Short mmCIF file of C-alpha atoms in Angstrom, two decimals:
data_model
loop_
_atom_site.label_atom_id
_atom_site.label_comp_id
_atom_site.label_asym_id
_atom_site.label_seq_id
_atom_site.Cartn_x
_atom_site.Cartn_y
_atom_site.Cartn_z
CA UNK A 82 -51.58 -12.37 5.21
CA UNK A 83 -49.96 -15.44 6.77
CA UNK A 84 -50.70 -16.00 10.44
CA UNK A 85 -47.86 -16.07 12.97
CA UNK A 86 -46.91 -19.62 13.95
CA UNK A 87 -43.94 -19.10 16.27
CA UNK A 88 -43.30 -17.41 19.59
CA UNK A 89 -40.23 -15.66 21.04
CA UNK A 90 -38.58 -16.46 24.36
CA UNK A 91 -39.37 -12.95 25.57
CA UNK A 92 -43.07 -13.33 24.80
CA UNK A 93 -43.11 -16.75 26.44
CA UNK A 94 -41.57 -15.26 29.60
CA UNK A 95 -44.18 -12.52 29.67
CA UNK A 96 -46.99 -15.03 29.22
CA UNK A 97 -45.67 -17.05 32.15
CA UNK A 98 -45.43 -13.89 34.24
CA UNK A 99 -49.02 -12.99 33.33
CA UNK A 100 -50.25 -16.45 34.30
CA UNK A 101 -48.55 -16.09 37.69
CA UNK A 102 -50.50 -12.87 38.11
CA UNK A 103 -53.77 -14.71 37.39
CA UNK A 104 -54.41 -13.54 33.84
CA UNK A 105 -56.74 -16.01 32.11
CA UNK A 106 -55.07 -18.27 29.50
CA UNK A 107 -58.09 -17.66 27.26
CA UNK A 108 -57.58 -13.89 27.50
CA UNK A 109 -53.90 -14.28 26.63
CA UNK A 110 -54.66 -16.56 23.68
CA UNK A 111 -57.23 -14.07 22.37
CA UNK A 112 -54.68 -11.26 22.71
CA UNK A 113 -52.21 -13.26 20.60
CA UNK A 114 -54.87 -13.85 17.96
CA UNK A 115 -55.59 -10.12 17.79
CA UNK A 116 -51.89 -9.55 17.15
CA UNK A 117 -51.91 -11.88 14.15
CA UNK A 118 -51.17 -15.29 15.64
CA UNK A 119 -52.87 -18.37 14.22
CA UNK A 120 -55.95 -19.26 16.30
CA UNK A 121 -55.08 -22.90 16.90
CA UNK A 122 -51.41 -22.13 17.51
CA UNK A 123 -52.31 -19.46 20.10
CA UNK A 124 -54.59 -21.74 22.12
CA UNK A 125 -52.32 -24.78 21.91
CA UNK A 126 -49.30 -22.71 22.96
CA UNK A 127 -51.08 -21.23 25.97
CA UNK A 128 -52.32 -24.56 27.23
CA UNK A 129 -48.90 -26.17 26.75
CA UNK A 130 -47.39 -23.42 28.89
CA UNK A 131 -50.10 -23.91 31.53
CA UNK A 132 -49.36 -27.64 31.49
CA UNK A 133 -45.59 -27.07 31.79
CA UNK A 134 -45.01 -28.69 28.39
CA UNK A 135 -42.01 -27.69 26.29
CA UNK A 136 -42.69 -25.36 23.37
CA UNK A 137 -40.46 -24.32 20.51
CA UNK A 138 -39.39 -20.69 20.23
CA UNK A 139 -38.03 -18.68 17.33
CA UNK A 140 -34.42 -19.27 16.35
CA UNK A 141 -33.76 -15.53 16.36
CA UNK A 142 -34.58 -15.31 20.03
CA UNK A 143 -32.19 -18.14 20.87
CA UNK A 144 -29.25 -15.85 20.12
CA UNK A 145 -27.43 -15.04 23.34
CA UNK A 146 -28.11 -11.55 24.68
CA UNK A 147 -25.40 -9.17 23.50
CA UNK A 148 -24.16 -7.29 26.56
CA UNK A 149 -22.88 -3.75 26.16
CA UNK A 150 -22.05 -1.66 29.21
CA UNK A 151 -24.44 1.33 29.39
CA UNK A 152 -23.09 4.85 29.78
CA UNK A 153 -23.52 4.91 33.56
CA UNK A 154 -21.22 1.89 33.79
CA UNK A 155 -18.43 3.59 31.86
CA UNK A 156 -17.97 6.52 34.25
CA UNK A 157 -15.77 4.85 36.84
CA UNK A 158 -16.43 4.33 40.53
CA UNK A 159 -17.31 7.93 41.37
CA UNK A 160 -20.20 9.49 39.45
CA UNK A 161 -20.85 13.20 39.20
CA UNK A 162 -24.20 14.94 38.89
CA UNK A 163 -24.40 18.73 38.91
CA UNK A 164 -25.53 18.75 42.55
CA UNK A 165 -24.16 15.49 43.96
CA UNK A 166 -21.24 13.07 43.93
CA UNK A 167 -22.28 9.40 43.99
CA UNK A 168 -20.04 6.43 44.79
CA UNK A 169 -20.44 3.03 43.17
CA UNK A 170 -20.74 0.34 45.85
CA UNK A 171 -20.73 -2.71 43.57
CA UNK A 172 -21.49 -3.83 40.04
CA UNK A 173 -22.73 -6.98 38.39
CA UNK A 174 -22.17 -7.53 34.67
CA UNK A 175 -24.76 -10.15 33.67
CA UNK A 176 -27.34 -8.81 34.19
CA UNK A 177 -25.88 -5.33 34.45
CA UNK A 178 -26.67 -4.00 37.93
CA UNK A 179 -24.93 -0.99 39.46
CA UNK A 180 -25.32 -0.40 43.21
CA UNK A 181 -24.95 3.27 44.15
CA UNK A 182 -24.53 5.03 47.49
CA UNK A 183 -26.18 8.29 48.63
CA UNK A 184 -28.11 9.14 45.47
CA UNK A 185 -30.59 11.06 47.63
CA UNK A 186 -29.99 12.79 50.94
CA UNK A 187 -31.88 11.66 54.03
CA UNK A 188 -33.92 14.87 53.87
CA UNK A 189 -34.85 14.29 50.22
CA UNK A 190 -35.99 10.75 51.05
CA UNK A 191 -38.17 11.99 53.89
CA UNK A 192 -39.67 14.78 51.78
CA UNK A 193 -40.58 12.57 48.81
CA UNK A 194 -42.25 10.08 51.18
CA UNK A 195 -44.21 12.91 52.80
CA UNK A 196 -45.36 14.25 49.42
CA UNK A 197 -46.55 10.83 48.25
CA UNK A 198 -48.08 9.29 51.38
CA UNK A 199 -51.63 10.63 50.99
CA UNK A 200 -51.76 9.65 47.29
CA UNK A 201 -50.88 5.96 47.63
CA UNK A 202 -53.18 3.35 46.12
CA UNK A 203 -52.89 -0.44 45.70
CA UNK A 204 -50.17 -1.17 43.13
CA UNK A 205 -51.16 -2.48 39.73
CA UNK A 206 -49.45 -4.53 37.02
CA UNK A 207 -49.57 -4.31 33.23
CA UNK A 208 -51.85 -6.97 31.74
CA UNK A 209 -49.66 -8.67 29.15
CA UNK A 210 -52.68 -9.48 27.03
CA UNK A 211 -54.45 -6.13 26.83
CA UNK A 212 -51.69 -3.77 27.95
CA UNK A 213 -54.05 -2.27 30.53
CA UNK A 214 -53.14 -1.86 34.19
CA UNK A 215 -54.91 -4.10 36.71
CA UNK A 216 -54.54 -5.50 40.21
CA UNK A 217 -52.19 -8.49 40.50
CA UNK A 218 -51.76 -10.96 43.35
CA UNK A 219 -48.00 -11.01 42.79
CA UNK A 220 -47.68 -7.33 43.69
CA UNK A 221 -49.00 -6.36 47.10
CA UNK A 222 -47.55 -2.90 47.69
CA UNK A 223 -49.14 0.54 47.47
CA UNK A 224 -47.87 3.14 45.02
CA UNK A 225 -48.37 6.45 43.26
CA UNK A 226 -46.65 8.27 40.40
CA UNK A 227 -45.66 11.91 40.18
CA UNK A 228 -46.17 13.75 36.92
CA UNK A 229 -43.04 14.64 34.97
CA UNK A 230 -41.44 17.67 36.66
CA UNK A 231 -44.43 17.90 39.00
CA UNK A 232 -42.57 19.91 41.63
CA UNK A 233 -39.10 21.19 42.44
CA UNK A 234 -37.99 18.06 44.30
CA UNK A 235 -39.26 15.66 41.64
CA UNK A 236 -37.57 17.69 38.89
CA UNK A 237 -34.31 17.74 40.86
CA UNK A 238 -34.39 13.94 41.26
CA UNK A 239 -35.28 13.44 37.59
CA UNK A 240 -32.39 15.64 36.46
CA UNK A 241 -29.98 13.85 38.80
CA UNK A 242 -31.00 10.47 37.40
CA UNK A 243 -30.62 11.82 33.85
CA UNK A 244 -27.13 13.12 34.56
CA UNK A 245 -26.05 9.86 36.19
CA UNK A 246 -27.47 7.53 33.53
CA UNK A 247 -26.85 9.65 30.44
CA UNK A 248 -30.48 9.28 29.34
CA UNK A 249 -32.52 12.50 28.88
CA UNK A 250 -35.05 13.15 31.63
CA UNK A 251 -37.75 13.02 28.94
CA UNK A 252 -37.04 9.31 28.45
CA UNK A 253 -38.16 8.53 32.00
CA UNK A 254 -41.65 7.59 33.07
CA UNK A 255 -43.18 9.49 35.99
CA UNK A 256 -41.33 8.88 39.25
CA UNK A 257 -43.19 6.09 41.02
CA UNK A 258 -43.18 5.80 44.82
CA UNK A 259 -43.70 2.37 46.37
CA UNK A 260 -44.61 1.41 49.92
CA UNK A 261 -44.44 -2.19 51.13
CA UNK A 262 -45.97 -3.07 54.49
CA UNK A 263 -45.30 -6.12 56.62
CA UNK A 264 -45.34 -9.28 54.47
CA UNK A 265 -45.82 -7.38 51.22
CA UNK A 266 -43.75 -8.19 48.14
CA UNK A 267 -43.42 -8.11 44.37
CA UNK A 268 -42.87 -11.59 43.00
CA UNK A 269 -40.31 -12.31 40.22
CA UNK A 270 -41.00 -10.20 37.14
CA UNK A 271 -39.43 -8.28 34.27
CA UNK A 272 -39.58 -4.50 33.94
CA UNK A 273 -39.44 -4.47 30.14
CA UNK A 274 -42.64 -4.63 28.09
CA UNK A 275 -43.64 -7.72 26.12
CA UNK A 276 -42.63 -6.94 22.52
CA UNK A 277 -46.22 -6.81 21.26
CA UNK A 278 -47.06 -3.99 23.70
CA UNK A 279 -44.18 -1.65 22.81
CA UNK A 280 -45.42 1.71 21.49
CA UNK A 281 -42.75 3.59 19.54
CA UNK A 282 -44.87 6.73 19.77
CA UNK A 283 -44.64 6.71 23.57
CA UNK A 284 -40.94 6.23 24.09
CA UNK A 285 -40.71 2.63 22.90
CA UNK A 286 -39.29 -0.17 25.02
CA UNK A 287 -38.03 0.24 28.56
CA UNK A 288 -34.25 -0.15 28.63
CA UNK A 289 -33.36 0.30 32.29
CA UNK A 290 -34.66 0.87 35.81
CA UNK A 291 -33.34 3.32 38.41
CA UNK A 292 -34.56 2.19 41.85
CA UNK A 293 -33.91 4.35 44.92
CA UNK A 294 -34.36 3.11 48.49
CA UNK A 295 -36.06 5.75 50.63
CA UNK A 296 -35.67 4.14 54.05
CA UNK A 297 -33.75 1.50 55.97
CA UNK A 298 -35.74 -1.73 56.26
CA UNK A 299 -35.39 -3.50 59.60
CA UNK A 300 -35.64 -6.96 58.03
CA UNK A 301 -36.52 -8.29 54.57
CA UNK A 302 -37.44 -6.21 51.53
CA UNK A 303 -34.30 -7.04 49.55
CA UNK A 304 -34.25 -6.71 45.76
CA UNK A 305 -33.28 -10.14 44.47
CA UNK A 306 -31.95 -11.04 41.01
CA UNK A 307 -32.43 -14.78 41.31
CA UNK A 308 -30.63 -15.80 38.11
CA UNK A 309 -27.55 -13.83 39.15
CA UNK A 310 -27.53 -14.85 42.81
CA UNK A 311 -27.68 -11.17 43.70
CA UNK A 312 -29.51 -9.65 46.68
CA UNK A 313 -29.52 -5.91 47.48
CA UNK A 314 -30.40 -4.80 51.02
CA UNK A 315 -32.32 -1.49 51.11
CA UNK A 316 -30.32 1.40 52.52
CA UNK A 317 -31.82 4.87 52.80
CA UNK A 318 -30.69 7.09 49.92
CA UNK A 319 -28.89 4.33 48.01
CA UNK A 320 -30.01 3.05 44.62
CA UNK A 321 -29.53 0.44 41.95
CA UNK A 322 -29.59 0.85 38.20
CA UNK A 323 -30.17 -2.24 36.09
CA UNK A 324 -30.11 -2.39 32.30
CA UNK A 325 -31.96 -4.97 30.21
CA UNK A 326 -32.32 -3.91 26.56
CA UNK A 327 -29.73 -3.37 23.84
CA UNK A 328 -29.58 -1.59 20.49
CA UNK A 329 -30.40 -4.83 18.64
CA UNK A 330 -33.78 -4.98 20.37
CA UNK A 331 -32.78 -7.94 22.54
CA UNK A 332 -34.08 -8.20 26.10
CA UNK A 333 -32.04 -9.61 28.97
CA UNK A 334 -34.03 -12.35 30.70
CA UNK A 335 -31.38 -12.56 33.43
CA UNK A 336 -32.85 -9.27 34.68
CA UNK A 337 -35.82 -11.06 36.27
CA UNK A 338 -36.05 -9.75 39.82
CA UNK A 339 -38.28 -9.53 42.87
CA UNK A 340 -38.85 -7.55 46.04
CA UNK A 341 -38.98 -10.15 48.80
CA UNK A 342 -41.48 -9.84 51.66
CA UNK A 343 -40.86 -7.26 54.36
CA UNK A 344 -40.35 -9.13 57.63
CA UNK A 345 -40.09 -6.18 60.00
CA UNK A 346 -41.05 -2.53 59.52
CA UNK A 347 -41.88 -1.20 56.06
CA UNK A 348 -40.14 -0.41 52.79
CA UNK A 349 -40.24 2.77 50.72
CA UNK A 350 -38.70 3.07 47.26
CA UNK A 351 -38.77 5.35 44.22
CA UNK A 352 -38.63 3.89 40.72
CA UNK A 353 -37.80 5.59 37.44
CA UNK A 354 -38.33 3.41 34.36
CA UNK A 355 -36.28 4.67 31.42
CA UNK A 356 -37.33 4.16 27.81
CA UNK A 357 -35.31 4.11 24.61
CA UNK A 358 -36.60 7.49 23.41
CA UNK A 359 -38.49 10.55 24.61
CA UNK A 360 -41.93 10.10 26.15
CA UNK A 361 -42.65 13.80 26.52
CA UNK A 362 -42.27 16.78 24.25
CA UNK A 363 -39.18 18.74 25.24
CA UNK A 364 -39.79 22.16 26.73
#
């Protein structure tokens, strides 16, 4: 079987992200080789990227991302869940980012923080070479994840997100709670998986992220989409939904984003990553 001798823009972006998070170039090259890339090509490509040299990418990936407004963006400026009415504060088209008000009540925010506080651990990142989770210097928060439908509050939030986005609750990963202390951040990154790590048997690729702010941050902690010139200030109970994958399998590289350092106080947030198909068996 012929070895792979070309690399996509998406994979290049993920390699660069991994290098920023201190993954060894050798480890990344070996991961490419295991996936069928030519040995020499893999090593030369990695060291060109490390040396900031230009590399060629596949013609297919040079096609401009085909934007299609997701279902949540076609519902107007007032969204209805079975237990809540949510107003759209603003929207950005490229990348698609919808800013929503009062997705959770103040009491719900306080309760989910209380339920998660004792279970927080240092946040981890996905190693783009092995697919395993590990510590990363670019992500300095603490976090935990609830199991799907773990309790009444989590299930209520999951169903609300499903009703707002139009994606079944079973497509969502476990609700992750994040806590950023003073000076903590998450450097620029993508939420979608590198193509070689997508597992169709576990829901496939991530297509969108629903991020809920659980407290007001005194200063700092904004979510920044640098390529769109967009900065979202955390407001308790508000949320953003951003979409970055289409039906053609393209991934929107304009969706690169970061959580800038907290300058005063702390930041709490809840994240629901949504995949293209069901992760769990329906019941």
